[in-house]
């Protein structure tokens, strides 16, 4: 496979062999070419040069429907569902709907088909008649997966499933459901191409691993004969420890934020004090109120009772007030809520700092600030004028970080900051957070990635359906114990 | 490559139109007199299209600019008829335009009505108000003071262009507005914020921009610009009636769209808007001189807008 964008090769002669009945991991840092490879296979982007054979016979892939006709199924990373349609319609969207008298939609059979697909996935709790938009991100991802599992009317099962970071939006429990389904599909003889940044998952469920770096295949190994360390070295081309950078400076005494007995539409019983330099982790099952908790500091989640004080002021009423008070935030959905994708890196970094420039805009100051912050976050780009949309996921996230760094915040809100970010960029981000914390900036970080929470945070606040159930100091528990607390309903204070 | 083609395509089309008329009308088209005449004819459209660019930068629209222009002309004329001094009439008209624009801004930004719907509503409201204020009549003749209409006839002597040539005041006013809008959009942090809102409104909000207030202000400026154009129109024809601005809105939007096909990422840029205005104006002028039926002219203008925007969209999808 070969593909170049504007003369820059994204894929440079990559070979890939997928065997039925195996799960094949595709790994690589962001920008290594994984997404391009998937887009070529799906036929959504034309290849410069590509030969695809199935069972020895050449297959032509010139459009998305070709791939579908050949039995290739794709679960893309973005949550592309139609929120205003029902779950059942979303699941069967790429199939002809069952009809009554060849005219009207046979809703009963439509729902039954959707229910079968959900049942196969083990997601019986989702109602096929529900509006897709009313579901949380985890359930939405399950819908997408269910949609890929629907078999054709001719009974021919799909031969290849391609999953691009399917677990990024899933909770631990939901991920287990997915793994069980993958094992079943594998048993039926399907080939599975699995893209993930989560090393533990890959080691656990995959049989083979192909590693891409800078558009080239650098390794193809059997998972049982390799180690995490080897794969990371393949991906980065250097030895990177997958450990978290340790705390080297003490937490200061100054209290940056104080929350007491706070209740809001999505939260209850929230209370903690945050000191300068401290990193507070907020975790729990997916959608347990993590984003709402950060929203308290940006005016997006309205307080009903209780107190909240940040940086010596009452709770900000809008994101603008928060930024002015020195509270920077990095939203969870970086493409939807974080970035102006068609605009230059410079514009994206400077946007929160425009007040400081005064009335007149200065391209040169914006550019020099962007270059300086870009170096700090180790951004890989062709310069401050490059449109953000051309960057890889990890580098896009670094742009959002650069924006936050530029305002020199005293409190930084991070909503799943390493979601969909590769190992190398992850480590860069952890290092940055540590540096910020050392300079006295307090950090609140939400994450469903347990090793990350345990590795980075000084204290861990556990939410259960919006209720604060635990506030745990660092080093008191391992992953298993922390996971247990997610299911504990009664509040405990330690 | 595709991008360069897309960006230069409209410009090439523009040049092709100029060359076509220059060949077809060798004696009259490329003369200083005719070109100056075109800039004067276009001065109102330049002002409205520049003002329209401000809201379109944010991805919004203002369909009410034509009504605001009519209303502004009528308001000034009625005040003149009641013997108010010229400066008071002009100020009242501009103030009314600013208020009308801010009204649009409140509906769009604070109430949250889609710009298309909100300004479609205010289009008829302002149009109705213009009829009420003028009592449905055209105000002309001695009611319009000579110093007001004289401004439109005056100009800066430009002998270097030929015997007795003048650069019309209206052309100069339009250029000043254009430069002002260019400074606002390209050289101030306010303009940067508007472009950020156009890039991704939710992201702009979360990045700390006061999106509501900015949209309100932008709509206010657009209303002010529309009122300015209405005054220029009234001065040029030395009369005011409640429908004289209504043709401006569609041409202004068409000009901004034409301009958007020339910018790097398809965003509105006011200098490209000017090219769009010139393109429409030159077509109109040339076709009129060639005695092409005005209905045919309308068809041609529509086809050209659709063609260039369509090509831009298609080539953008290619990337």
mmCIF file with all atom_site columns, N, CA and C in Angstrom, chain B residues 248-284:
data_model
loop_
_atom_site.group_PDB
_atom_site.id
_atom_site.type_symbol
_atom_site.label_atom_id
_atom_site.label_alt_id
_atom_site.label_comp_id
_atom_site.label_asym_id
_atom_site.label_entity_id
_atom_site.label_seq_id
_atom_site.pdbx_PDB_ins_code
_atom_site.Cartn_x
_atom_site.Cartn_y
_atom_site.Cartn_z
_atom_site.occupancy
_atom_site.B_iso_or_equiv
_atom_site.pdbx_formal_charge
_atom_site.auth_seq_id
_atom_site.auth_comp_id
_atom_site.auth_asym_id
_atom_site.auth_atom_id
_atom_site.pdbx_PDB_model_num
ATOM 1   N N  . UNK B 1 248 ? -29.807 44.550 -2.623  1.00 0.00 ? 248 UNK B N  1
ATOM 2   C CA . UNK B 1 248 ? -28.409 44.445 -2.179  1.00 0.00 ? 248 UNK B CA 1
ATOM 3   C C  . UNK B 1 248 ? -28.085 43.108 -1.511  1.00 0.00 ? 248 UNK B C  1
ATOM 4   N N  . UNK B 1 249 ? -29.083 42.542 -0.815  1.00 0.00 ? 249 UNK B N  1
ATOM 5   C CA . UNK B 1 249 ? -28.784 41.388 0.043   1.00 0.00 ? 249 UNK B CA 1
ATOM 6   C C  . UNK B 1 249 ? -28.253 40.194 -0.736  1.00 0.00 ? 249 UNK B C  1
ATOM 7   N N  . UNK B 1 250 ? -28.987 39.781 -1.779  1.00 0.00 ? 250 UNK B N  1
ATOM 8   C CA . UNK B 1 250 ? -28.564 38.589 -2.514  1.00 0.00 ? 250 UNK B CA 1
ATOM 9   C C  . UNK B 1 250 ? -27.215 38.792 -3.189  1.00 0.00 ? 250 UNK B C  1
ATOM 10  N N  . UNK B 1 251 ? -27.004 39.988 -3.769  1.00 0.00 ? 251 UNK B N  1
ATOM 11  C CA . UNK B 1 251 ? -25.722 40.248 -4.414  1.00 0.00 ? 251 UNK B CA 1
ATOM 12  C C  . UNK B 1 251 ? -24.575 40.221 -3.405  1.00 0.00 ? 251 UNK B C  1
ATOM 13  N N  . UNK B 1 252 ? -24.843 40.758 -2.199  1.00 0.00 ? 252 UNK B N  1
ATOM 14  C CA . UNK B 1 252 ? -23.789 40.776 -1.178  1.00 0.00 ? 252 UNK B CA 1
ATOM 15  C C  . UNK B 1 252 ? -23.409 39.354 -0.782  1.00 0.00 ? 252 UNK B C  1
ATOM 16  N N  . UNK B 1 253 ? -24.420 38.521 -0.555  1.00 0.00 ? 253 UNK B N  1
ATOM 17  C CA . UNK B 1 253 ? -24.123 37.142 -0.170  1.00 0.00 ? 253 UNK B CA 1
ATOM 18  C C  . UNK B 1 253 ? -23.406 36.423 -1.310  1.00 0.00 ? 253 UNK B C  1
ATOM 19  N N  . UNK B 1 254 ? -23.864 36.659 -2.537  1.00 0.00 ? 254 UNK B N  1
ATOM 20  C CA . UNK B 1 254 ? -23.209 36.035 -3.691  1.00 0.00 ? 254 UNK B CA 1
ATOM 21  C C  . UNK B 1 254 ? -21.748 36.463 -3.772  1.00 0.00 ? 254 UNK B C  1
ATOM 22  N N  . UNK B 1 255 ? -21.487 37.748 -3.516  1.00 0.00 ? 255 UNK B N  1
ATOM 23  C CA . UNK B 1 255 ? -20.110 38.244 -3.590  1.00 0.00 ? 255 UNK B CA 1
ATOM 24  C C  . UNK B 1 255 ? -19.233 37.585 -2.532  1.00 0.00 ? 255 UNK B C  1
ATOM 25  N N  . UNK B 1 256 ? -19.765 37.437 -1.316  1.00 0.00 ? 256 UNK B N  1
ATOM 26  C CA . UNK B 1 256 ? -18.962 36.805 -0.258  1.00 0.00 ? 256 UNK B CA 1
ATOM 27  C C  . UNK B 1 256 ? -18.679 35.350 -0.641  1.00 0.00 ? 256 UNK B C  1
ATOM 28  N N  . UNK B 1 257 ? -19.701 34.678 -1.172  1.00 0.00 ? 257 UNK B N  1
ATOM 29  C CA . UNK B 1 257 ? -19.487 33.277 -1.584  1.00 0.00 ? 257 UNK B CA 1
ATOM 30  C C  . UNK B 1 257 ? -18.429 33.177 -2.681  1.00 0.00 ? 257 UNK B C  1
ATOM 31  N N  . UNK B 1 258 ? -18.515 34.080 -3.661  1.00 0.00 ? 258 UNK B N  1
ATOM 32  C CA . UNK B 1 258 ? -17.502 34.080 -4.718  1.00 0.00 ? 258 UNK B CA 1
ATOM 33  C C  . UNK B 1 258 ? -16.125 34.276 -4.108  1.00 0.00 ? 258 UNK B C  1
ATOM 34  N N  . UNK B 1 259 ? -16.042 35.185 -3.137  1.00 0.00 ? 259 UNK B N  1
ATOM 35  C CA . UNK B 1 259 ? -14.767 35.450 -2.493  1.00 0.00 ? 259 UNK B CA 1
ATOM 36  C C  . UNK B 1 259 ? -14.254 34.238 -1.725  1.00 0.00 ? 259 UNK B C  1
ATOM 37  N N  . UNK B 1 260 ? -15.187 33.522 -1.103  1.00 0.00 ? 260 UNK B N  1
ATOM 38  C CA . UNK B 1 260 ? -14.773 32.357 -0.304  1.00 0.00 ? 260 UNK B CA 1
ATOM 39  C C  . UNK B 1 260 ? -14.108 31.288 -1.166  1.00 0.00 ? 260 UNK B C  1
ATOM 40  N N  . UNK B 1 261 ? -14.466 31.259 -2.465  1.00 0.00 ? 261 UNK B N  1
ATOM 41  C CA . UNK B 1 261 ? -13.831 30.251 -3.327  1.00 0.00 ? 261 UNK B CA 1
ATOM 42  C C  . UNK B 1 261 ? -12.369 30.579 -3.556  1.00 0.00 ? 261 UNK B C  1
ATOM 43  N N  . UNK B 1 262 ? -11.949 31.783 -3.233  1.00 0.00 ? 262 UNK B N  1
ATOM 44  C CA . UNK B 1 262 ? -10.570 32.178 -3.516  1.00 0.00 ? 262 UNK B CA 1
ATOM 45  C C  . UNK B 1 262 ? -9.660  32.061 -2.312  1.00 0.00 ? 262 UNK B C  1
ATOM 46  N N  . UNK B 1 263 ? -10.221 31.879 -1.111  1.00 0.00 ? 263 UNK B N  1
ATOM 47  C CA . UNK B 1 263 ? -9.356  31.889 0.069   1.00 0.00 ? 263 UNK B CA 1
ATOM 48  C C  . UNK B 1 263 ? -8.811  30.489 0.336   1.00 0.00 ? 263 UNK B C  1
ATOM 49  N N  . UNK B 1 264 ? -7.838  30.428 1.216   1.00 0.00 ? 264 UNK B N  1
ATOM 50  C CA . UNK B 1 264 ? -7.066  29.212 1.411   1.00 0.00 ? 264 UNK B CA 1
ATOM 51  C C  . UNK B 1 264 ? -7.917  28.047 1.911   1.00 0.00 ? 264 UNK B C  1
ATOM 52  N N  . UNK B 1 265 ? -8.698  28.280 2.935   1.00 0.00 ? 265 UNK B N  1
ATOM 53  C CA . UNK B 1 265 ? -9.501  27.190 3.489   1.00 0.00 ? 265 UNK B CA 1
ATOM 54  C C  . UNK B 1 265 ? -10.984 27.409 3.237   1.00 0.00 ? 265 UNK B C  1
ATOM 55  N N  . UNK B 1 266 ? -11.297 28.294 2.269   1.00 0.00 ? 266 UNK B N  1
ATOM 56  C CA . UNK B 1 266 ? -12.692 28.541 1.970   1.00 0.00 ? 266 UNK B CA 1
ATOM 57  C C  . UNK B 1 266 ? -13.365 29.449 2.983   1.00 0.00 ? 266 UNK B C  1
ATOM 58  N N  . UNK B 1 267 ? -12.574 30.203 3.758   1.00 0.00 ? 267 UNK B N  1
ATOM 59  C CA . UNK B 1 267 ? -13.171 31.134 4.720   1.00 0.00 ? 267 UNK B CA 1
ATOM 60  C C  . UNK B 1 267 ? -13.356 32.491 4.039   1.00 0.00 ? 267 UNK B C  1
ATOM 61  N N  . UNK B 1 268 ? -14.316 33.295 4.515   1.00 0.00 ? 268 UNK B N  1
ATOM 62  C CA . UNK B 1 268 ? -14.514 34.597 3.886   1.00 0.00 ? 268 UNK B CA 1
ATOM 63  C C  . UNK B 1 268 ? -13.340 35.537 4.207   1.00 0.00 ? 268 UNK B C  1
ATOM 64  N N  . UNK B 1 269 ? -12.858 36.238 3.201   1.00 0.00 ? 269 UNK B N  1
ATOM 65  C CA . UNK B 1 269 ? -11.837 37.273 3.397   1.00 0.00 ? 269 UNK B CA 1
ATOM 66  C C  . UNK B 1 269 ? -12.339 38.500 2.664   1.00 0.00 ? 269 UNK B C  1
ATOM 67  N N  . UNK B 1 270 ? -12.268 39.663 3.310   1.00 0.00 ? 270 UNK B N  1
ATOM 68  C CA . UNK B 1 270 ? -12.977 40.815 2.767   1.00 0.00 ? 270 UNK B CA 1
ATOM 69  C C  . UNK B 1 270 ? -12.374 41.274 1.436   1.00 0.00 ? 270 UNK B C  1
ATOM 70  N N  . UNK B 1 271 ? -11.068 41.101 1.247   1.00 0.00 ? 271 UNK B N  1
ATOM 71  C CA . UNK B 1 271 ? -10.482 41.520 -0.032  1.00 0.00 ? 271 UNK B CA 1
ATOM 72  C C  . UNK B 1 271 ? -10.968 40.625 -1.170  1.00 0.00 ? 271 UNK B C  1
ATOM 73  N N  . UNK B 1 272 ? -11.188 39.359 -0.869  1.00 0.00 ? 272 UNK B N  1
ATOM 74  C CA . UNK B 1 272 ? -11.738 38.468 -1.886  1.00 0.00 ? 272 UNK B CA 1
ATOM 75  C C  . UNK B 1 272 ? -13.217 38.788 -2.128  1.00 0.00 ? 272 UNK B C  1
ATOM 76  N N  . UNK B 1 273 ? -13.888 39.233 -1.066  1.00 0.00 ? 273 UNK B N  1
ATOM 77  C CA . UNK B 1 273 ? -15.269 39.683 -1.244  1.00 0.00 ? 273 UNK B CA 1
ATOM 78  C C  . UNK B 1 273 ? -15.309 40.811 -2.271  1.00 0.00 ? 273 UNK B C  1
ATOM 79  N N  . UNK B 1 274 ? -14.311 41.713 -2.194  1.00 0.00 ? 274 UNK B N  1
ATOM 80  C CA . UNK B 1 274 ? -14.248 42.817 -3.153  1.00 0.00 ? 274 UNK B CA 1
ATOM 81  C C  . UNK B 1 274 ? -14.149 42.270 -4.577  1.00 0.00 ? 274 UNK B C  1
ATOM 82  N N  . UNK B 1 275 ? -13.309 41.259 -4.760  1.00 0.00 ? 275 UNK B N  1
ATOM 83  C CA . UNK B 1 275 ? -13.194 40.652 -6.093  1.00 0.00 ? 275 UNK B CA 1
ATOM 84  C C  . UNK B 1 275 ? -14.549 40.108 -6.532  1.00 0.00 ? 275 UNK B C  1
ATOM 85  N N  . UNK B 1 276 ? -15.253 39.487 -5.597  1.00 0.00 ? 276 UNK B N  1
ATOM 86  C CA . UNK B 1 276 ? -16.585 38.968 -5.908  1.00 0.00 ? 276 UNK B CA 1
ATOM 87  C C  . UNK B 1 276 ? -17.524 40.085 -6.350  1.00 0.00 ? 276 UNK B C  1
ATOM 88  N N  . UNK B 1 277 ? -17.488 41.202 -5.616  1.00 0.00 ? 277 UNK B N  1
ATOM 89  C CA . UNK B 1 277 ? -18.340 42.340 -5.970  1.00 0.00 ? 277 UNK B CA 1
ATOM 90  C C  . UNK B 1 277 ? -17.990 42.848 -7.365  1.00 0.00 ? 277 UNK B C  1
ATOM 91  N N  . UNK B 1 278 ? -16.694 43.000 -7.627  1.00 0.00 ? 278 UNK B N  1
ATOM 92  C CA . UNK B 1 278 ? -16.265 43.518 -8.930  1.00 0.00 ? 278 UNK B CA 1
ATOM 93  C C  . UNK B 1 278 ? -16.724 42.586 -10.051 1.00 0.00 ? 278 UNK B C  1
ATOM 94  N N  . UNK B 1 279 ? -16.643 41.277 -9.760  1.00 0.00 ? 279 UNK B N  1
ATOM 95  C CA . UNK B 1 279 ? -17.039 40.311 -10.768 1.00 0.00 ? 279 UNK B CA 1
ATOM 96  C C  . UNK B 1 279 ? -18.517 40.500 -11.135 1.00 0.00 ? 279 UNK B C  1
ATOM 97  N N  . UNK B 1 280 ? -19.341 40.580 -10.118 1.00 0.00 ? 280 UNK B N  1
ATOM 98  C CA . UNK B 1 280 ? -20.780 40.771 -10.360 1.00 0.00 ? 280 UNK B CA 1
ATOM 99  C C  . UNK B 1 280 ? -21.038 42.093 -11.070 1.00 0.00 ? 280 UNK B C  1
ATOM 100 N N  . UNK B 1 281 ? -20.329 43.135 -10.624 1.00 0.00 ? 281 UNK B N  1
ATOM 101 C CA . UNK B 1 281 ? -20.569 44.467 -11.172 1.00 0.00 ? 281 UNK B CA 1
ATOM 102 C C  . UNK B 1 281 ? -20.130 44.574 -12.618 1.00 0.00 ? 281 UNK B C  1
ATOM 103 N N  . UNK B 1 282 ? -18.991 43.992 -12.924 1.00 0.00 ? 282 UNK B N  1
ATOM 104 C CA . UNK B 1 282 ? -18.475 44.069 -14.287 1.00 0.00 ? 282 UNK B CA 1
ATOM 105 C C  . UNK B 1 282 ? -19.370 43.290 -15.238 1.00 0.00 ? 282 UNK B C  1
ATOM 106 N N  . UNK B 1 283 ? -19.845 42.136 -14.766 1.00 0.00 ? 283 UNK B N  1
ATOM 107 C CA . UNK B 1 283 ? -20.793 41.365 -15.573 1.00 0.00 ? 283 UNK B CA 1
ATOM 108 C C  . UNK B 1 283 ? -21.998 42.223 -15.917 1.00 0.00 ? 283 UNK B C  1
ATOM 109 N N  . UNK B 1 284 ? -22.518 42.862 -14.889 1.00 0.00 ? 284 UNK B N  1
ATOM 110 C CA . UNK B 1 284 ? -23.717 43.661 -15.056 1.00 0.00 ? 284 UNK B CA 1
ATOM 111 C C  . UNK B 1 284 ? -23.474 44.796 -16.052 1.00 0.00 ? 284 UNK B C  1
#
